[in-house]
C-alpha atoms as a PDB file:
ATOM      1  CA  UNK A   1       0.000   0.000   0.000  1.00  0.00           C
ATOM      2  CA  UNK A   2       1.416   3.435  -0.907  1.00  0.00           C
ATOM      3  CA  UNK A   3       2.123   6.118   1.692  1.00  0.00           C
ATOM      4  CA  UNK A   4      -0.555   8.792   1.355  1.00  0.00           C
ATOM      5  CA  UNK A   5       0.616  12.392   1.519  1.00  0.00           C
ATOM      6  CA  UNK A   6      -0.599  15.911   0.900  1.00  0.00           C
ATOM      7  CA  UNK A   7       0.868  19.411   0.678  1.00  0.00           C
ATOM      8  CA  UNK A   8       0.704  21.873   3.586  1.00  0.00           C
ATOM      9  CA  UNK A   9       1.563  25.548   3.822  1.00  0.00           C
ATOM     10  CA  UNK A  10       4.831  26.013   5.698  1.00  0.00           C
ATOM     11  CA  UNK A  11       4.548  28.491   8.615  1.00  0.00           C
ATOM     12  CA  UNK A  12       6.532  31.680   7.977  1.00  0.00           C
ATOM     13  CA  UNK A  13       7.886  34.286  10.395  1.00  0.00           C
ATOM     14  CA  UNK A  14       8.576  36.929   7.757  1.00  0.00           C
ATOM     15  CA  UNK A  15       5.033  38.293   7.612  1.00  0.00           C
ATOM     16  CA  UNK A  16       2.828  39.186   4.655  1.00  0.00           C
ATOM     17  CA  UNK A  17       3.978  39.589   1.100  1.00  0.00           C
ATOM     18  CA  UNK A  18       6.117  36.475   0.962  1.00  0.00           C
ATOM     19  CA  UNK A  19       5.200  33.774  -1.506  1.00  0.00           C
ATOM     20  CA  UNK A  20       3.703  30.784   0.263  1.00  0.00           C
ATOM     21  CA  UNK A  21       5.936  27.743   0.550  1.00  0.00           C
ATOM     22  CA  UNK A  22       4.664  24.187   0.828  1.00  0.00           C
ATOM     23  CA  UNK A  23       5.944  20.941   2.278  1.00  0.00           C
ATOM     24  CA  UNK A  24       4.723  17.379   1.888  1.00  0.00           C
ATOM     25  CA  UNK A  25       3.499  15.488   4.934  1.00  0.00           C
ATOM     26  CA  UNK A  26       2.252  11.956   5.488  1.00  0.00           C
ATOM     27  CA  UNK A  27      -1.527  11.734   5.889  1.00  0.00           C
ATOM     28  CA  UNK A  28      -2.005   9.356   8.793  1.00  0.00           C
ATOM     29  CA  UNK A  29      -4.785   6.817   8.503  1.00  0.00           C
ATOM     30  CA  UNK A  30      -4.579   5.296  11.984  1.00  0.00           C
ATOM     31  CA  UNK A  31      -2.248   4.602  14.876  1.00  0.00           C
ATOM     32  CA  UNK A  32      -0.777   1.088  15.089  1.00  0.00           C
ATOM     33  CA  UNK A  33      -1.461  -0.273  18.578  1.00  0.00           C
ATOM     34  CA  UNK A  34       0.602  -2.683  20.670  1.00  0.00           C
ATOM     35  CA  UNK A  35      -1.851  -5.545  19.972  1.00  0.00           C
ATOM     36  CA  UNK A  36      -1.324  -5.080  16.218  1.00  0.00           C
ATOM     37  CA  UNK A  37       2.455  -5.269  16.638  1.00  0.00           C
ATOM     38  CA  UNK A  38       2.238  -8.326  18.899  1.00  0.00           C
ATOM     39  CA  UNK A  39      -0.084 -10.148  16.482  1.00  0.00           C
ATOM     40  CA  UNK A  40       2.077  -9.357  13.452  1.00  0.00           C
ATOM     41  CA  UNK A  41       5.324 -10.468  15.117  1.00  0.00           C
ATOM     42  CA  UNK A  42       3.745 -13.682  16.419  1.00  0.00           C
ATOM     43  CA  UNK A  43       2.875 -14.669  12.836  1.00  0.00           C
ATOM     44  CA  UNK A  44       6.525 -14.428  11.825  1.00  0.00           C
ATOM     45  CA  UNK A  45       8.183 -16.323  14.678  1.00  0.00           C
ATOM     46  CA  UNK A  46       7.632 -19.071  17.249  1.00  0.00           C
ATOM     47  CA  UNK A  47       7.320 -16.766  20.268  1.00  0.00           C
ATOM     48  CA  UNK A  48       3.975 -16.602  22.006  1.00  0.00           C
ATOM     49  CA  UNK A  49       2.021 -13.354  22.090  1.00  0.00           C
ATOM     50  CA  UNK A  50       2.577 -13.192  25.855  1.00  0.00           C
ATOM     51  CA  UNK A  51       6.343 -13.486  25.430  1.00  0.00           C
ATOM     52  CA  UNK A  52       6.389 -10.765  22.758  1.00  0.00           C
ATOM     53  CA  UNK A  53       4.326  -8.388  24.885  1.00  0.00           C
ATOM     54  CA  UNK A  54       6.576  -9.037  27.895  1.00  0.00           C
ATOM     55  CA  UNK A  55       9.695  -8.219  25.851  1.00  0.00           C
ATOM     56  CA  UNK A  56       8.145  -4.996  24.544  1.00  0.00           C
ATOM     57  CA  UNK A  57       7.112  -3.972  28.067  1.00  0.00           C
ATOM     58  CA  UNK A  58      10.627  -4.625  29.347  1.00  0.00           C
ATOM     59  CA  UNK A  59      12.097  -2.718  26.416  1.00  0.00           C
ATOM     60  CA  UNK A  60      10.027   0.325  27.379  1.00  0.00           C
ATOM     61  CA  UNK A  61      11.242   0.107  30.982  1.00  0.00           C
ATOM     62  CA  UNK A  62      14.842  -0.295  29.809  1.00  0.00           C
ATOM     63  CA  UNK A  63      14.535   2.791  27.588  1.00  0.00           C
ATOM     64  CA  UNK A  64      13.285   4.846  30.538  1.00  0.00           C
ATOM     65  CA  UNK A  65      16.092   3.630  32.798  1.00  0.00           C
ATOM     66  CA  UNK A  66      18.916   4.351  30.364  1.00  0.00           C
ATOM     67  CA  UNK A  67      17.542   7.690  29.180  1.00  0.00           C
ATOM     68  CA  UNK A  68      17.247   8.759  32.830  1.00  0.00           C
ATOM     69  CA  UNK A  69      20.933   7.908  33.141  1.00  0.00           C
ATOM     70  CA  UNK A  70      21.640  10.444  30.407  1.00  0.00           C
ATOM     71  CA  UNK A  71      22.617   7.742  27.920  1.00  0.00           C
ATOM     72  CA  UNK A  72      21.646   7.198  24.316  1.00  0.00           C
ATOM     73  CA  UNK A  73      20.002   3.883  23.456  1.00  0.00           C
ATOM     74  CA  UNK A  74      20.941   2.211  20.179  1.00  0.00           C
ATOM     75  CA  UNK A  75      18.816  -0.576  18.694  1.00  0.00           C
ATOM     76  CA  UNK A  76      20.609  -2.097  15.672  1.00  0.00           C
ATOM     77  CA  UNK A  77      18.541  -1.808  12.528  1.00  0.00           C
ATOM     78  CA  UNK A  78      16.191   0.675  14.209  1.00  0.00           C
ATOM     79  CA  UNK A  79      18.109   3.676  15.516  1.00  0.00           C
ATOM     80  CA  UNK A  80      19.102   5.872  18.424  1.00  0.00           C
ATOM     81  CA  UNK A  81      16.892   7.213  21.213  1.00  0.00           C
ATOM     82  CA  UNK A  82      18.083  10.203  23.233  1.00  0.00           C
ATOM     83  CA  UNK A  83      16.752  13.180  25.188  1.00  0.00           C
ATOM     84  CA  UNK A  84      16.526  16.838  24.229  1.00  0.00           C
ATOM     85  CA  UNK A  85      16.187  19.275  27.122  1.00  0.00           C
ATOM     86  CA  UNK A  86      14.083  22.357  27.727  1.00  0.00           C
ATOM     87  CA  UNK A  87      15.580  25.452  29.331  1.00  0.00           C
ATOM     88  CA  UNK A  88      14.048  28.730  30.530  1.00  0.00           C
ATOM     89  CA  UNK A  89      13.802  31.445  27.883  1.00  0.00           C
ATOM     90  CA  UNK A  90      16.290  33.639  29.762  1.00  0.00           C
ATOM     91  CA  UNK A  91      18.649  30.819  30.784  1.00  0.00           C
ATOM     92  CA  UNK A  92      22.017  31.887  32.192  1.00  0.00           C
ATOM     93  CA  UNK A  93      24.797  29.396  33.013  1.00  0.00           C
ATOM     94  CA  UNK A  94      25.607  31.412  36.139  1.00  0.00           C
ATOM     95  CA  UNK A  95      22.116  31.698  37.617  1.00  0.00           C
ATOM     96  CA  UNK A  96      19.845  29.038  36.081  1.00  0.00           C
ATOM     97  CA  UNK A  97      19.327  26.186  38.514  1.00  0.00           C
ATOM     98  CA  UNK A  98      19.079  22.509  37.604  1.00  0.00           C
ATOM     99  CA  UNK A  99      15.446  22.472  38.778  1.00  0.00           C
ATOM    100  CA  UNK A 100      14.606  24.707  35.802  1.00  0.00           C
ATOM    101  CA  UNK A 101      15.809  22.135  33.266  1.00  0.00           C
ATOM    102  CA  UNK A 102      13.277  19.665  31.919  1.00  0.00           C
ATOM    103  CA  UNK A 103      12.725  17.079  29.194  1.00  0.00           C
ATOM    104  CA  UNK A 104      11.633  18.662  25.921  1.00  0.00           C
ATOM    105  CA  UNK A 105      11.285  15.454  23.932  1.00  0.00           C
ATOM    106  CA  UNK A 106      12.542  11.923  23.413  1.00  0.00           C
ATOM    107  CA  UNK A 107      14.368  12.211  20.106  1.00  0.00           C
ATOM    108  CA  UNK A 108      14.896   9.445  17.579  1.00  0.00           C
ATOM    109  CA  UNK A 109      17.524   9.147  14.842  1.00  0.00           C
ATOM    110  CA  UNK A 110      16.940   6.273  12.461  1.00  0.00           C
ATOM    111  CA  UNK A 111      19.656   3.731  11.740  1.00  0.00           C
ATOM    112  CA  UNK A 112      20.913   3.781   8.146  1.00  0.00           C
ATOM    113  CA  UNK A 113      19.666   0.186   7.787  1.00  0.00           C
ATOM    114  CA  UNK A 114      16.126   1.317   8.594  1.00  0.00           C
ATOM    115  CA  UNK A 115      16.335   4.377   6.319  1.00  0.00           C
ATOM    116  CA  UNK A 116      17.711   2.355   3.411  1.00  0.00           C
ATOM    117  CA  UNK A 117      15.008  -0.277   3.832  1.00  0.00           C
ATOM    118  CA  UNK A 118      12.294   2.389   3.855  1.00  0.00           C
ATOM    119  CA  UNK A 119      13.724   4.106   0.787  1.00  0.00           C
ATOM    120  CA  UNK A 120      13.774   0.856  -1.164  1.00  0.00           C
ATOM    121  CA  UNK A 121      10.223  -0.191  -0.238  1.00  0.00           C
ATOM    122  CA  UNK A 122       8.229   3.025   0.204  1.00  0.00           C
ATOM    123  CA  UNK A 123       5.849   4.239  -2.519  1.00  0.00           C
ATOM    124  CA  UNK A 124       3.965   7.538  -2.370  1.00  0.00           C
ATOM    125  CA  UNK A 125       0.554   8.651  -3.568  1.00  0.00           C
ATOM    126  CA  UNK A 126      -1.231  12.006  -3.270  1.00  0.00           C
ATOM    127  CA  UNK A 127      -4.149  11.701  -0.860  1.00  0.00           C
ATOM    128  CA  UNK A 128      -7.664  12.494  -2.059  1.00  0.00           C
ATOM    129  CA  UNK A 129      -8.660  13.303   1.529  1.00  0.00           C
ATOM    130  CA  UNK A 130      -7.797  16.890   2.474  1.00  0.00           C
ATOM    131  CA  UNK A 131      -7.218  16.422   6.193  1.00  0.00           C
ATOM    132  CA  UNK A 132      -5.959  19.999   6.537  1.00  0.00           C
ATOM    133  CA  UNK A 133      -9.245  21.516   5.415  1.00  0.00           C
ATOM    134  CA  UNK A 134     -11.587  23.412   7.716  1.00  0.00           C
ATOM    135  CA  UNK A 135     -13.332  20.104   8.525  1.00  0.00           C
ATOM    136  CA  UNK A 136     -10.534  18.745  10.721  1.00  0.00           C
ATOM    137  CA  UNK A 137     -11.707  16.891  13.807  1.00  0.00           C
ATOM    138  CA  UNK A 138     -10.072  17.179  17.223  1.00  0.00           C
ATOM    139  CA  UNK A 139      -7.881  14.087  16.694  1.00  0.00           C
ATOM    140  CA  UNK A 140      -6.479  15.449  13.420  1.00  0.00           C
ATOM    141  CA  UNK A 141      -5.802  18.832  15.031  1.00  0.00           C
ATOM    142  CA  UNK A 142      -4.006  17.116  17.914  1.00  0.00           C
ATOM    143  CA  UNK A 143      -1.866  15.187  15.427  1.00  0.00           C
ATOM    144  CA  UNK A 144      -0.849  18.355  13.582  1.00  0.00           C
ATOM    145  CA  UNK A 145      -0.035  20.124  16.848  1.00  0.00           C
ATOM    146  CA  UNK A 146       2.022  17.152  18.049  1.00  0.00           C
ATOM    147  CA  UNK A 147       4.193  17.481  14.934  1.00  0.00           C
ATOM    148  CA  UNK A 148       4.357  21.273  15.183  1.00  0.00           C
ATOM    149  CA  UNK A 149       5.469  21.433  18.808  1.00  0.00           C
ATOM    150  CA  UNK A 150       8.098  18.781  18.178  1.00  0.00           C
ATOM    151  CA  UNK A 151      10.048  21.473  16.294  1.00  0.00           C
ATOM    152  CA  UNK A 152       8.576  24.713  17.680  1.00  0.00           C
ATOM    153  CA  UNK A 153       8.168  26.111  21.175  1.00  0.00           C
ATOM    154  CA  UNK A 154       5.382  28.668  20.590  1.00  0.00           C
ATOM    155  CA  UNK A 155       2.199  28.878  18.505  1.00  0.00           C
ATOM    156  CA  UNK A 156       0.343  31.963  17.276  1.00  0.00           C
ATOM    157  CA  UNK A 157      -3.110  32.161  15.755  1.00  0.00           C
ATOM    158  CA  UNK A 158      -1.694  32.944  12.315  1.00  0.00           C
ATOM    159  CA  UNK A 159       0.594  29.923  12.405  1.00  0.00           C
ATOM    160  CA  UNK A 160      -2.326  27.787  13.605  1.00  0.00           C
ATOM    161  CA  UNK A 161      -4.425  29.011  10.656  1.00  0.00           C
ATOM    162  CA  UNK A 162      -1.729  28.009   8.175  1.00  0.00           C
ATOM    163  CA  UNK A 163      -1.019  24.716   9.923  1.00  0.00           C
ATOM    164  CA  UNK A 164      -4.653  23.583   9.785  1.00  0.00           C
ATOM    165  CA  UNK A 165      -5.951  25.528   6.792  1.00  0.00           C
ATOM    166  CA  UNK A 166      -8.467  27.380   8.981  1.00  0.00           C
ATOM    167  CA  UNK A 167     -10.040  30.799   8.614  1.00  0.00           C
ATOM    168  CA  UNK A 168      -9.357  33.335  11.354  1.00  0.00           C
ATOM    169  CA  UNK A 169     -12.716  32.707  13.027  1.00  0.00           C
ATOM    170  CA  UNK A 170     -12.379  28.916  12.944  1.00  0.00           C
ATOM    171  CA  UNK A 171      -8.806  29.108  14.275  1.00  0.00           C
ATOM    172  CA  UNK A 172      -9.886  31.317  17.191  1.00  0.00           C
ATOM    173  CA  UNK A 173     -12.718  28.947  18.044  1.00  0.00           C
ATOM    174  CA  UNK A 174     -10.452  25.888  18.118  1.00  0.00           C
ATOM    175  CA  UNK A 175      -7.722  27.675  20.044  1.00  0.00           C
ATOM    176  CA  UNK A 176     -10.241  28.688  22.705  1.00  0.00           C
ATOM    177  CA  UNK A 177     -11.471  25.081  22.837  1.00  0.00           C
ATOM    178  CA  UNK A 178      -7.921  23.803  23.313  1.00  0.00           C
ATOM    179  CA  UNK A 179      -7.344  26.315  26.111  1.00  0.00           C
ATOM    180  CA  UNK A 180     -10.649  25.328  27.758  1.00  0.00           C
ATOM    181  CA  UNK A 181      -9.620  21.672  27.521  1.00  0.00           C
ATOM    182  CA  UNK A 182      -6.291  22.572  29.192  1.00  0.00           C
ATOM    183  CA  UNK A 183      -4.274  21.386  26.190  1.00  0.00           C
ATOM    184  CA  UNK A 184      -2.821  24.815  25.389  1.00  0.00           C
ATOM    185  CA  UNK A 185      -1.773  27.679  27.663  1.00  0.00           C
ATOM    186  CA  UNK A 186      -1.693  31.341  26.666  1.00  0.00           C
ATOM    187  CA  UNK A 187       1.656  32.679  27.922  1.00  0.00           C
ATOM    188  CA  UNK A 188       1.126  36.216  26.649  1.00  0.00           C
ATOM    189  CA  UNK A 189      -1.660  38.827  26.849  1.00  0.00           C
ATOM    190  CA  UNK A 190      -5.335  38.234  26.127  1.00  0.00           C
ATOM    191  CA  UNK A 191      -5.273  40.501  23.061  1.00  0.00           C
ATOM    192  CA  UNK A 192      -1.996  39.127  21.708  1.00  0.00           C
ATOM    193  CA  UNK A 193      -2.039  35.444  22.710  1.00  0.00           C
ATOM    194  CA  UNK A 194       0.935  33.142  22.284  1.00  0.00           C
ATOM    195  CA  UNK A 195       0.356  29.491  23.076  1.00  0.00           C
ATOM    196  CA  UNK A 196       2.460  26.700  24.524  1.00  0.00           C
ATOM    197  CA  UNK A 197       1.476  23.077  25.245  1.00  0.00           C
ATOM    198  CA  UNK A 198       0.033  22.424  28.687  1.00  0.00           C
ATOM    199  CA  UNK A 199       1.799  19.799  30.756  1.00  0.00           C
ATOM    200  CA  UNK A 200       1.008  16.337  29.460  1.00  0.00           C
ATOM    201  CA  UNK A 201       0.145  17.438  25.913  1.00  0.00           C
ATOM    202  CA  UNK A 202       2.007  17.710  22.586  1.00  0.00           C
ATOM    203  CA  UNK A 203       5.342  16.543  23.954  1.00  0.00           C
ATOM    204  CA  UNK A 204       5.320  18.646  27.126  1.00  0.00           C
ATOM    205  CA  UNK A 205       6.007  15.941  29.699  1.00  0.00           C
END
């Protein structure tokens, strides 16, 4: 099955007058769950489903342990897992205390074996479903925001409009909903809002 994709407007900081730029992004159909992985692996080997699930559970615990030690974790044929850290906006090596440092994200860098295998097997097809239209549901919006905050710290209404393909009114309505649901926090003024993820959402752990 081909990988479905569509084109999205790339957020710009330069303001009006600049020609819009686009980037391609995978259109997700669903999230593969642990039961799917267990069932698929069990069909290809002699291990029981219980054994496979136990190994995956232990692997998760082992990742947590080693990442908390400040180490990178390398899985041959898969890639490297490591932490990126968050620091206060006005961080100063002389005055910023260790309590102010947090985990920004668990990063992943694919092994060349995995990348080469993907490049040799992947096929792409333009999606007929415009998931970035004004008819996005809450799950699709959450998915877009998860990707956005992986690379960006702040969100404005204008960037949210471009990210989701919303009008100004629709963007304001969804942003207010996300604030009411405690998924986003306005860290600026009421009349000039700037949003960050609330704790527990969009990579803010």
